[in-house]
PDB file of C-alpha atoms in Angstrom:
ATOM      1  CA  MET A   1     -48.983  11.485  13.851  1.00 80.00           C
ATOM      2  CA  LEU A   2     -51.689   8.823  13.741  1.00 81.00           C
ATOM      3  CA  ALA A   3     -52.406   9.405  17.439  1.00 81.00           C
ATOM      4  CA  VAL A   4     -53.232  13.059  16.828  1.00 88.00           C
ATOM      5  CA  LEU A   5     -55.329  12.109  13.792  1.00 87.00           C
ATOM      6  CA  ASP A   6     -57.643  10.009  15.942  1.00 85.00           C
ATOM      7  CA  ALA A   7     -58.004  12.876  18.385  1.00 87.00           C
ATOM      8  CA  TRP A   8     -58.582  15.443  15.617  1.00 90.00           C
ATOM      9  CA  TRP A   9     -61.054  13.308  13.711  1.00 85.00           C
ATOM     10  CA  GLY A  10     -62.872  12.664  17.002  1.00 80.00           C
ATOM     11  CA  GLY A  11     -62.629   8.919  16.509  1.00 77.00           C
ATOM     12  CA  LEU A  12     -64.757   9.255  13.364  1.00 78.00           C
ATOM     13  CA  LYS A  13     -65.995   5.809  12.248  1.00 80.00           C
ATOM     14  CA  GLY A  14     -64.354   4.228  15.338  1.00 82.00           C
ATOM     15  CA  GLU A  15     -61.653   1.614  14.981  1.00 85.00           C
ATOM     16  CA  ALA A  16     -62.345   1.136  11.267  1.00 84.00           C
ATOM     17  CA  GLY A  17     -61.877   4.878  10.753  1.00 85.00           C
ATOM     18  CA  ALA A  18     -58.568   4.849  12.622  1.00 87.00           C
ATOM     19  CA  ARG A  19     -57.390   1.900  10.513  1.00 87.00           C
ATOM     20  CA  GLU A  20     -58.547   3.676   7.347  1.00 88.00           C
ATOM     21  CA  ARG A  21     -56.569   6.837   8.230  1.00 90.00           C
ATOM     22  CA  ALA A  22     -53.496   4.740   9.064  1.00 91.00           C
ATOM     23  CA  LEU A  23     -53.666   2.933   5.711  1.00 92.00           C
ATOM     24  CA  LEU A  24     -53.983   6.241   3.860  1.00 93.00           C
ATOM     25  CA  LEU A  25     -50.846   7.544   5.578  1.00 94.00           C
ATOM     26  CA  PRO A  26     -48.244   4.791   5.503  1.00 95.00           C
ATOM     27  CA  ARG A  27     -44.789   5.749   6.729  1.00 96.00           C
ATOM     28  CA  LEU A  28     -43.543   6.072   3.138  1.00 97.00           C
ATOM     29  CA  TYR A  29     -45.073   9.568   2.914  1.00 96.00           C
ATOM     30  CA  PHE A  30     -43.016  10.742   5.894  1.00 95.00           C
ATOM     31  CA  GLN A  31     -39.894   9.215   4.362  1.00 96.00           C
ATOM     32  CA  HIS A  32     -40.072  10.027   0.677  1.00 98.00           C
ATOM     33  CA  PHE A  33     -42.251  13.120   0.242  1.00 97.00           C
ATOM     34  CA  THR A  34     -40.927  15.354   3.010  1.00 97.00           C
ATOM     35  CA  THR A  35     -39.681  17.933   0.492  1.00 97.00           C
ATOM     36  CA  THR A  36     -43.261  18.811  -0.468  1.00 98.00           C
ATOM     37  CA  SER A  37     -44.890  18.293   2.921  1.00 97.00           C
ATOM     38  CA  PHE A  38     -45.298  20.627   5.878  1.00 97.00           C
ATOM     39  CA  LEU A  39     -45.579  20.114   9.605  1.00 95.00           C
ATOM     40  CA  VAL A  40     -46.657  22.847  12.031  1.00 95.00           C
ATOM     41  CA  GLU A  41     -45.819  22.389  15.704  1.00 93.00           C
ATOM     42  CA  ASP A  42     -47.230  24.333  18.621  1.00 90.00           C
ATOM     43  CA  ASP A  43     -45.045  26.017  21.245  1.00 90.00           C
ATOM     44  CA  GLY A  44     -44.785  22.741  23.135  1.00 91.00           C
ATOM     45  CA  GLY A  45     -43.494  20.868  20.095  1.00 90.00           C
ATOM     46  CA  GLU A  46     -46.768  18.996  19.568  1.00 91.00           C
ATOM     47  CA  VAL A  47     -48.136  18.478  16.046  1.00 93.00           C
ATOM     48  CA  ALA A  48     -50.636  21.256  15.352  1.00 95.00           C
ATOM     49  CA  ALA A  49     -51.175  20.798  11.609  1.00 96.00           C
ATOM     50  CA  PHE A  50     -49.663  19.119   8.577  1.00 97.00           C
ATOM     51  CA  LEU A  51     -49.974  18.826   4.822  1.00 97.00           C
ATOM     52  CA  VAL A  52     -48.647  15.820   2.888  1.00 97.00           C
ATOM     53  CA  GLY A  53     -48.265  16.463  -0.824  1.00 98.00           C
ATOM     54  CA  PHE A  54     -46.092  15.507  -3.754  1.00 98.00           C
ATOM     55  CA  LEU A  55     -45.101  16.419  -7.287  1.00 98.00           C
ATOM     56  CA  SER A  56     -46.685  14.186  -9.910  1.00 98.00           C
ATOM     57  CA  GLN A  57     -44.032  12.003 -11.525  1.00 98.00           C
ATOM     58  CA  THR A  58     -46.304  11.408 -14.502  1.00 98.00           C
ATOM     59  CA  ASP A  59     -47.345  14.963 -15.284  1.00 98.00           C
ATOM     60  CA  ARG A  60     -44.668  17.600 -14.786  1.00 97.00           C
ATOM     61  CA  GLU A  61     -47.288  20.353 -14.615  1.00 98.00           C
ATOM     62  CA  THR A  62     -49.183  18.758 -11.736  1.00 98.00           C
ATOM     63  CA  ALA A  63     -48.873  18.442  -7.969  1.00 98.00           C
ATOM     64  CA  TYR A  64     -51.119  16.587  -5.538  1.00 98.00           C
ATOM     65  CA  VAL A  65     -52.253  17.192  -1.966  1.00 98.00           C
ATOM     66  CA  HIS A  66     -52.772  13.811  -0.328  1.00 97.00           C
ATOM     67  CA  PHE A  67     -53.661  14.528   3.282  1.00 96.00           C
ATOM     68  CA  VAL A  68     -54.162  17.637   5.401  1.00 96.00           C
ATOM     69  CA  GLY A  69     -54.913  17.831   9.096  1.00 94.00           C
ATOM     70  CA  VAL A  70     -55.354  20.775  11.444  1.00 94.00           C
ATOM     71  CA  ASP A  71     -55.912  20.501  15.194  1.00 94.00           C
ATOM     72  CA  PRO A  72     -59.624  21.372  15.671  1.00 92.00           C
ATOM     73  CA  VAL A  73     -58.715  23.919  18.364  1.00 93.00           C
ATOM     74  CA  LEU A  74     -56.979  25.885  15.574  1.00 93.00           C
ATOM     75  CA  HIS A  75     -59.813  25.690  13.037  1.00 91.00           C
ATOM     76  CA  GLY A  76     -60.941  29.005  11.601  1.00 91.00           C
ATOM     77  CA  ARG A  77     -57.560  30.671  12.167  1.00 94.00           C
ATOM     78  CA  GLY A  78     -56.176  30.288   8.660  1.00 95.00           C
ATOM     79  CA  VAL A  79     -53.733  27.470   9.400  1.00 96.00           C
ATOM     80  CA  GLY A  80     -55.063  25.210   6.651  1.00 96.00           C
ATOM     81  CA  ARG A  81     -55.072  28.099   4.216  1.00 97.00           C
ATOM     82  CA  ALA A  82     -51.440  28.931   5.127  1.00 97.00           C
ATOM     83  CA  LEU A  83     -50.426  25.303   4.525  1.00 98.00           C
ATOM     84  CA  TYR A  84     -51.998  25.332   1.067  1.00 98.00           C
ATOM     85  CA  ARG A  85     -50.400  28.718   0.285  1.00 97.00           C
ATOM     86  CA  ALA A  86     -46.978  27.338   1.248  1.00 97.00           C
ATOM     87  CA  PHE A  87     -47.588  24.233  -0.865  1.00 98.00           C
ATOM     88  CA  PHE A  88     -48.753  26.287  -3.860  1.00 98.00           C
ATOM     89  CA  ASP A  89     -45.676  28.547  -3.680  1.00 97.00           C
ATOM     90  CA  LEU A  90     -43.383  25.539  -3.403  1.00 98.00           C
ATOM     91  CA  VAL A  91     -44.829  23.574  -6.306  1.00 98.00           C
ATOM     92  CA  ARG A  92     -45.000  26.721  -8.461  1.00 98.00           C
ATOM     93  CA  ALA A  93     -41.232  26.927  -7.993  1.00 97.00           C
ATOM     94  CA  HIS A  94     -41.133  23.395  -9.452  1.00 98.00           C
ATOM     95  CA  GLY A  95     -43.083  24.574 -12.494  1.00 98.00           C
ATOM     96  CA  ARG A  96     -46.386  23.008 -11.473  1.00 98.00           C
ATOM     97  CA  ARG A  97     -49.562  24.623 -12.737  1.00 98.00           C
ATOM     98  CA  TRP A  98     -52.282  22.238 -11.527  1.00 98.00           C
ATOM     99  CA  VAL A  99     -52.953  20.974  -8.008  1.00 98.00           C
ATOM    100  CA  HIS A 100     -55.374  18.099  -7.490  1.00 98.00           C
ATOM    101  CA  CYS A 101     -56.859  16.681  -4.345  1.00 98.00           C
ATOM    102  CA  ILE A 102     -59.822  14.609  -3.229  1.00 97.00           C
ATOM    103  CA  THR A 103     -62.029  14.560  -0.176  1.00 96.00           C
ATOM    104  CA  SER A 104     -64.618  12.246   1.216  1.00 92.00           C
ATOM    105  CA  PRO A 105     -68.077  13.181  -0.157  1.00 94.00           C
ATOM    106  CA  GLN A 106     -69.371  13.240   3.441  1.00 91.00           C
ATOM    107  CA  ASN A 107     -66.853  15.918   4.440  1.00 91.00           C
ATOM    108  CA  MET A 108     -68.819  19.042   3.548  1.00 93.00           C
ATOM    109  CA  ALA A 109     -66.527  21.283   5.631  1.00 92.00           C
ATOM    110  CA  SER A 110     -63.531  20.164   3.585  1.00 94.00           C
ATOM    111  CA  GLN A 111     -65.409  20.670   0.329  1.00 96.00           C
ATOM    112  CA  ALA A 112     -66.452  24.185   1.338  1.00 96.00           C
ATOM    113  CA  PHE A 113     -62.883  24.947   2.424  1.00 96.00           C
ATOM    114  CA  HIS A 114     -61.400  23.868  -0.910  1.00 97.00           C
ATOM    115  CA  THR A 115     -63.965  25.894  -2.826  1.00 97.00           C
ATOM    116  CA  ARG A 116     -63.091  28.986  -0.739  1.00 96.00           C
ATOM    117  CA  LEU A 117     -59.410  28.454  -1.579  1.00 97.00           C
ATOM    118  CA  GLY A 118     -60.222  28.591  -5.277  1.00 97.00           C
ATOM    119  CA  PHE A 119     -60.405  24.898  -6.119  1.00 98.00           C
ATOM    120  CA  THR A 120     -62.965  23.804  -8.682  1.00 98.00           C
ATOM    121  CA  ALA A 121     -65.039  20.783  -7.740  1.00 97.00           C
ATOM    122  CA  SER A 122     -65.547  18.216 -10.460  1.00 93.00           C
ATOM    123  CA  GLY A 123     -68.201  16.292  -8.588  1.00 93.00           C
ATOM    124  CA  VAL A 124     -68.434  13.080  -6.613  1.00 97.00           C
ATOM    125  CA  GLN A 125     -67.201   9.975  -8.389  1.00 96.00           C
ATOM    126  CA  ALA A 126     -68.565   6.669  -7.126  1.00 96.00           C
ATOM    127  CA  ASP A 127     -65.988   3.983  -6.251  1.00 95.00           C
ATOM    128  CA  TYR A 128     -63.194   6.379  -7.237  1.00 96.00           C
ATOM    129  CA  ASP A 129     -60.642   4.770  -4.900  1.00 94.00           C
ATOM    130  CA  GLY A 130     -62.228   1.318  -4.812  1.00 92.00           C
ATOM    131  CA  PRO A 131     -65.559  -0.279  -3.908  1.00 90.00           C
ATOM    132  CA  GLY A 132     -67.447   2.007  -1.540  1.00 90.00           C
ATOM    133  CA  LEU A 133     -64.667   4.617  -1.608  1.00 93.00           C
ATOM    134  CA  ASP A 134     -66.464   7.490  -3.351  1.00 96.00           C
ATOM    135  CA  ARG A 135     -64.477  10.709  -3.644  1.00 97.00           C
ATOM    136  CA  ALA A 136     -65.143  14.373  -4.387  1.00 97.00           C
ATOM    137  CA  THR A 137     -62.386  15.632  -6.693  1.00 98.00           C
ATOM    138  CA  PHE A 138     -60.921  19.147  -6.766  1.00 98.00           C
ATOM    139  CA  THR A 139     -58.479  21.013  -9.015  1.00 98.00           C
ATOM    140  CA  ILE A 140     -56.939  24.475  -8.919  1.00 98.00           C
ATOM    141  CA  ASP A 141     -55.123  26.277 -11.739  1.00 98.00           C
ATOM    142  CA  LEU A 142     -52.146  28.066 -10.174  1.00 98.00           C
ATOM    143  CA  SER A 143     -51.605  30.076 -13.354  1.00 97.00           C
ATOM    144  CA  THR A 144     -54.759  32.045 -12.499  1.00 95.00           C
ATOM    145  CA  THR A 145     -54.136  32.045  -8.729  1.00 94.00           C
ATOM    146  CA  PRO A 146     -51.963  34.997  -7.666  1.00 91.00           C
ATOM    147  CA  ALA A 147     -48.672  34.054  -5.951  1.00 89.00           C
ATOM    148  CA  GLY A 148     -48.796  34.443  -2.184  1.00 89.00           C
ATOM    149  CA  THR A 149     -52.472  33.453  -2.114  1.00 89.00           C
ATOM    150  CA  PRO A 150     -54.929  32.118  -1.125  1.00 91.00           C
TER     151      PRO A 150
ATOM    152  CA  MET B   1     -57.166  -3.522 -10.614  1.00 80.00           C
ATOM    153  CA  LEU B   2     -58.725  -3.955  -7.175  1.00 81.00           C
ATOM    154  CA  ALA B   3     -60.981  -6.666  -8.556  1.00 81.00           C
ATOM    155  CA  VAL B   4     -58.005  -8.772  -9.624  1.00 88.00           C
ATOM    156  CA  LEU B   5     -56.316  -8.133  -6.277  1.00 87.00           C
ATOM    157  CA  ASP B   6     -59.174  -9.757  -4.407  1.00 85.00           C
ATOM    158  CA  ALA B   7     -59.009 -12.742  -6.698  1.00 87.00           C
ATOM    159  CA  TRP B   8     -55.214 -12.986  -6.450  1.00 90.00           C
ATOM    160  CA  TRP B   9     -55.108 -12.575  -2.675  1.00 85.00           C
ATOM    161  CA  GLY B  10     -57.845 -15.221  -2.427  1.00 80.00           C
ATOM    162  CA  GLY B  11     -60.037 -12.881  -0.420  1.00 77.00           C
ATOM    163  CA  LEU B  12     -57.375 -12.841   2.323  1.00 78.00           C
ATOM    164  CA  LYS B  13     -58.840 -11.343   5.522  1.00 81.00           C
ATOM    165  CA  GLY B  14     -62.273 -11.056   3.839  1.00 82.00           C
ATOM    166  CA  GLU B  15     -63.931  -7.700   3.382  1.00 85.00           C
ATOM    167  CA  ALA B  16     -61.499  -5.954   5.755  1.00 84.00           C
ATOM    168  CA  GLY B  17     -58.614  -7.268   3.653  1.00 85.00           C
ATOM    169  CA  ALA B  18     -60.201  -5.998   0.441  1.00 88.00           C
ATOM    170  CA  ARG B  19     -60.731  -2.581   2.055  1.00 88.00           C
ATOM    171  CA  GLU B  20     -57.128  -2.600   3.313  1.00 88.00           C
ATOM    172  CA  ARG B  21     -55.762  -3.334  -0.170  1.00 90.00           C
ATOM    173  CA  ALA B  22     -57.971  -0.607  -1.675  1.00 91.00           C
ATOM    174  CA  LEU B  23     -56.745   1.966   0.846  1.00 92.00           C
ATOM    175  CA  LEU B  24     -53.129   1.044   0.126  1.00 93.00           C
ATOM    176  CA  LEU B  25     -53.692   1.590  -3.583  1.00 94.00           C
ATOM    177  CA  PRO B  26     -55.655   4.811  -4.012  1.00 95.00           C
ATOM    178  CA  ARG B  27     -56.096   6.021  -7.556  1.00 96.00           C
ATOM    179  CA  LEU B  28     -53.326   8.590  -7.106  1.00 97.00           C
ATOM    180  CA  TYR B  29     -50.700   5.899  -7.739  1.00 96.00           C
ATOM    181  CA  PHE B  30     -52.203   5.123 -11.129  1.00 95.00           C
ATOM    182  CA  GLN B  31     -52.310   8.823 -11.961  1.00 96.00           C
ATOM    183  CA  HIS B  32     -49.048  10.253 -10.662  1.00 98.00           C
ATOM    184  CA  PHE B  33     -46.499   7.424 -10.525  1.00 97.00           C
ATOM    185  CA  THR B  34     -47.090   5.712 -13.851  1.00 97.00           C
ATOM    186  CA  THR B  35     -43.565   6.567 -15.049  1.00 97.00           C
ATOM    187  CA  THR B  36     -42.056   4.183 -12.478  1.00 98.00           C
ATOM    188  CA  SER B  37     -44.794   1.568 -12.470  1.00 97.00           C
ATOM    189  CA  PHE B  38     -45.350  -1.450 -14.690  1.00 97.00           C
ATOM    190  CA  LEU B  39     -48.396  -3.347 -15.820  1.00 95.00           C
ATOM    191  CA  VAL B  40     -48.262  -6.746 -17.513  1.00 95.00           C
ATOM    192  CA  GLU B  41     -51.296  -7.875 -19.477  1.00 93.00           C
ATOM    193  CA  ASP B  42     -52.036 -11.370 -20.739  1.00 90.00           C
ATOM    194  CA  ASP B  43     -52.930 -12.113 -24.365  1.00 90.00           C
ATOM    195  CA  GLY B  44     -56.563 -11.264 -23.652  1.00 91.00           C
ATOM    196  CA  GLY B  45     -55.683  -7.835 -22.278  1.00 90.00           C
ATOM    197  CA  GLU B  46     -56.386  -8.853 -18.665  1.00 91.00           C
ATOM    198  CA  VAL B  47     -54.087  -7.656 -15.876  1.00 93.00           C
ATOM    199  CA  ALA B  48     -51.532 -10.398 -15.202  1.00 95.00           C
ATOM    200  CA  ALA B  49     -49.074  -8.569 -12.952  1.00 96.00           C
ATOM    201  CA  PHE B  50     -48.083  -5.080 -11.864  1.00 97.00           C
ATOM    202  CA  LEU B  51     -45.525  -3.145  -9.861  1.00 97.00           C
ATOM    203  CA  VAL B  52     -46.226   0.298  -8.412  1.00 97.00           C
ATOM    204  CA  GLY B  53     -43.081   2.183  -7.422  1.00 98.00           C
ATOM    205  CA  PHE B  54     -41.720   5.695  -7.249  1.00 98.00           C
ATOM    206  CA  LEU B  55     -38.579   7.767  -6.933  1.00 98.00           C
ATOM    207  CA  SER B  56     -38.088   9.217  -3.459  1.00 98.00           C
ATOM    208  CA  GLN B  57     -38.532  12.997  -3.550  1.00 98.00           C
ATOM    209  CA  THR B  58     -36.624  13.322  -0.285  1.00 98.00           C
ATOM    210  CA  ASP B  59     -33.571  11.197  -1.075  1.00 98.00           C
ATOM    211  CA  ARG B  60     -32.306  11.416  -4.634  1.00 97.00           C
ATOM    212  CA  GLU B  61     -30.410   8.136  -4.271  1.00 98.00           C
ATOM    213  CA  THR B  62     -33.488   6.157  -3.264  1.00 98.00           C
ATOM    214  CA  ALA B  63     -36.473   4.525  -4.947  1.00 98.00           C
ATOM    215  CA  TYR B  64     -39.381   2.675  -3.365  1.00 98.00           C
ATOM    216  CA  VAL B  65     -41.522  -0.296  -4.401  1.00 98.00           C
ATOM    217  CA  HIS B  66     -44.991   0.212  -2.947  1.00 97.00           C
ATOM    218  CA  PHE B  67     -47.096  -2.661  -4.232  1.00 96.00           C
ATOM    219  CA  VAL B  68     -46.499  -5.695  -6.427  1.00 96.00           C
ATOM    220  CA  GLY B  69     -49.012  -8.256  -7.572  1.00 94.00           C
ATOM    221  CA  VAL B  70     -48.722 -11.296  -9.826  1.00 94.00           C
ATOM    222  CA  ASP B  71     -51.619 -13.498 -10.893  1.00 94.00           C
ATOM    223  CA  PRO B  72     -51.161 -16.722  -8.844  1.00 92.00           C
ATOM    224  CA  VAL B  73     -51.449 -18.834 -12.026  1.00 93.00           C
ATOM    225  CA  LEU B  74     -48.179 -17.186 -13.124  1.00 93.00           C
ATOM    226  CA  HIS B  75     -46.291 -17.676  -9.867  1.00 91.00           C
ATOM    227  CA  GLY B  76     -42.907 -19.375 -10.182  1.00 91.00           C
ATOM    228  CA  ARG B  77     -42.405 -18.188 -13.757  1.00 94.00           C
ATOM    229  CA  GLY B  78     -40.181 -15.225 -13.051  1.00 95.00           C
ATOM    230  CA  VAL B  79     -42.782 -12.524 -13.662  1.00 96.00           C
ATOM    231  CA  GLY B  80     -42.216 -10.824 -10.304  1.00 96.00           C
ATOM    232  CA  ARG B  81     -38.470 -11.012 -10.795  1.00 97.00           C
ATOM    233  CA  ALA B  82     -38.793  -9.449 -14.262  1.00 97.00           C
ATOM    234  CA  LEU B  83     -40.868  -6.594 -12.834  1.00 97.00           C
ATOM    235  CA  TYR B  84     -38.226  -5.855 -10.203  1.00 98.00           C
ATOM    236  CA  ARG B  85     -35.462  -6.078 -12.824  1.00 97.00           C
ATOM    237  CA  ALA B  86     -37.297  -3.560 -14.998  1.00 97.00           C
ATOM    238  CA  PHE B  87     -37.821  -1.275 -12.009  1.00 98.00           C
ATOM    239  CA  PHE B  88     -34.172  -1.537 -10.955  1.00 98.00           C
ATOM    240  CA  ASP B  89     -32.941  -0.698 -14.470  1.00 97.00           C
ATOM    241  CA  LEU B  90     -35.327   2.253 -14.674  1.00 98.00           C
ATOM    242  CA  VAL B  91     -34.449   3.796 -11.327  1.00 98.00           C
ATOM    243  CA  ARG B  92     -30.730   3.221 -11.934  1.00 98.00           C
ATOM    244  CA  ALA B  93     -31.148   5.425 -15.011  1.00 97.00           C
ATOM    245  CA  HIS B  94     -32.479   8.066 -12.592  1.00 98.00           C
ATOM    246  CA  GLY B  95     -29.339   7.737 -10.461  1.00 98.00           C
ATOM    247  CA  ARG B  96     -30.957   5.752  -7.681  1.00 98.00           C
ATOM    248  CA  ARG B  97     -28.760   3.426  -5.644  1.00 98.00           C
ATOM    249  CA  TRP B  98     -31.106   2.167  -2.924  1.00 98.00           C
ATOM    250  CA  VAL B  99     -34.495   0.493  -3.281  1.00 98.00           C
ATOM    251  CA  HIS B 100     -36.678   0.037  -0.220  1.00 98.00           C
ATOM    252  CA  CYS B 101     -39.858  -1.910   0.261  1.00 98.00           C
ATOM    253  CA  ILE B 102     -41.909  -3.444   3.032  1.00 97.00           C
ATOM    254  CA  THR B 103     -44.050  -6.538   3.353  1.00 96.00           C
ATOM    255  CA  SER B 104     -46.507  -7.851   5.869  1.00 92.00           C
ATOM    256  CA  PRO B 105     -44.653  -9.953   8.500  1.00 94.00           C
ATOM    257  CA  GLN B 106     -47.166 -12.761   7.867  1.00 91.00           C
ATOM    258  CA  ASN B 107     -46.243 -12.938   4.187  1.00 91.00           C
ATOM    259  CA  MET B 108     -43.347 -15.414   4.358  1.00 93.00           C
ATOM    260  CA  ALA B 109     -43.478 -16.082   0.593  1.00 92.00           C
ATOM    261  CA  SER B 110     -42.915 -12.392  -0.121  1.00 94.00           C
ATOM    262  CA  GLN B 111     -40.072 -12.194   2.390  1.00 96.00           C
ATOM    263  CA  ALA B 112     -38.359 -15.242   0.864  1.00 96.00           C
ATOM    264  CA  PHE B 113     -38.855 -13.774  -2.620  1.00 96.00           C
ATOM    265  CA  HIS B 114     -37.235 -10.451  -1.699  1.00 97.00           C
ATOM    266  CA  THR B 115     -34.303 -12.227  -0.070  1.00 97.00           C
ATOM    267  CA  ARG B 116     -33.787 -14.310  -3.241  1.00 96.00           C
ATOM    268  CA  LEU B 117     -33.743 -11.097  -5.297  1.00 97.00           C
ATOM    269  CA  GLY B 118     -30.875  -9.776  -3.173  1.00 97.00           C
ATOM    270  CA  PHE B 119     -32.774  -7.568  -0.737  1.00 98.00           C
ATOM    271  CA  THR B 120     -31.486  -7.390   2.836  1.00 98.00           C
ATOM    272  CA  ALA B 121     -34.112  -7.750   5.546  1.00 97.00           C
ATOM    273  CA  SER B 122     -33.833  -5.363   8.443  1.00 93.00           C
ATOM    274  CA  GLY B 123     -36.352  -7.183  10.591  1.00 93.00           C
ATOM    275  CA  VAL B 124     -39.966  -6.738  11.599  1.00 96.00           C
ATOM    276  CA  GLN B 125     -40.845  -3.379  13.106  1.00 96.00           C
ATOM    277  CA  ALA B 126     -43.932  -3.283  15.308  1.00 96.00           C
ATOM    278  CA  ASP B 127     -46.553  -0.629  14.466  1.00 95.00           C
ATOM    279  CA  TYR B 128     -44.360   0.571  11.585  1.00 96.00           C
ATOM    280  CA  ASP B 129     -47.321   1.890   9.551  1.00 94.00           C
ATOM    281  CA  GLY B 130     -49.639   2.518  12.505  1.00 92.00           C
ATOM    282  CA  PRO B 131     -51.186   0.613  15.394  1.00 90.00           C
ATOM    283  CA  GLY B 132     -51.247  -3.095  14.559  1.00 90.00           C
ATOM    284  CA  LEU B 133     -49.603  -2.498  11.165  1.00 93.00           C
ATOM    285  CA  ASP B 134     -46.268  -4.271  11.702  1.00 96.00           C
ATOM    286  CA  ARG B 135     -43.985  -4.391   8.675  1.00 97.00           C
ATOM    287  CA  ALA B 136     -40.915  -6.328   7.555  1.00 98.00           C
ATOM    288  CA  THR B 137     -38.523  -3.871   5.878  1.00 98.00           C
ATOM    289  CA  PHE B 138     -36.176  -4.641   2.970  1.00 98.00           C
ATOM    290  CA  THR B 139     -33.405  -2.748   1.177  1.00 98.00           C
ATOM    291  CA  ILE B 140     -31.215  -3.509  -1.837  1.00 98.00           C
ATOM    292  CA  ASP B 141     -28.033  -1.710  -2.887  1.00 98.00           C
ATOM    293  CA  LEU B 142     -28.139  -1.428  -6.689  1.00 98.00           C
ATOM    294  CA  SER B 143     -24.460  -0.421  -6.775  1.00 97.00           C
ATOM    295  CA  THR B 144     -23.586  -4.017  -5.865  1.00 95.00           C
ATOM    296  CA  THR B 145     -26.393  -5.565  -7.966  1.00 94.00           C
ATOM    297  CA  PRO B 146     -25.290  -6.174 -11.563  1.00 91.00           C
ATOM    298  CA  ALA B 147     -27.375  -4.361 -14.182  1.00 89.00           C
ATOM    299  CA  GLY B 148     -29.856  -6.626 -15.963  1.00 89.00           C
ATOM    300  CA  THR B 149     -30.374  -8.646 -12.774  1.00 89.00           C
ATOM    301  CA  PRO B 150     -31.851 -10.147 -10.715  1.00 91.00           C
TER     302      PRO B 150
END
């Protein structure tokens, strides 16, 4: 998984970037949150896209999308949108109304994508995840998002 | 929280270490897993110790301890043990039998501590959490661990 990430992110921020992505995706997510995560493989069985999410344990009306990746050769073909739609339908079935996620403030493509899906941006918060780790935060209200969308 | 970590870890591995600890503890843990996490404050309201854990969504018999920290001035006074005991009692009430955790292979004190608590080590696994991120893995069977212990 981490190998494809480096390819997909084009080695963004070099070795430090690869380490950063690895630390954001420890193995625990692929062990303990598989029931709310999705993996798309291509015909050859290679990873083509994935979404890692979970149900909030604290707030029973909330779910969270932690990490999403789509092979750049598939960008623009609705794969990311389909992953979010599948996640929304799944967490709705668990009674979740709100979905939160964050992106890097530098990632304008991701921010535009989330806005198109119907997420509301609540702005960039400095040092959100620690010193120098600013984040743009997003929320969607599934109660006003028709089932089977976006 | 991250500020105390740097103090407690004595700036281990410098700026890269601080960044690594921040990336392992994104804000999401303090938002969505508070019901299975514990924070101990001293008389002045400062953070003295904490345990961040969660219930596995995949395996309903399993819980996971993600990150534990104890102010070094309190080491040897049973604070870490008390945090684990509280976590064990809590996850038992949720029907969990197994608790997993990992440590850095370099952290011999942590490995000895987990063994004293009754965890079984299953060895060091190279690149467990990504390239260069070797981990020592530990498991405890709560069905053979008396309640109210360790």
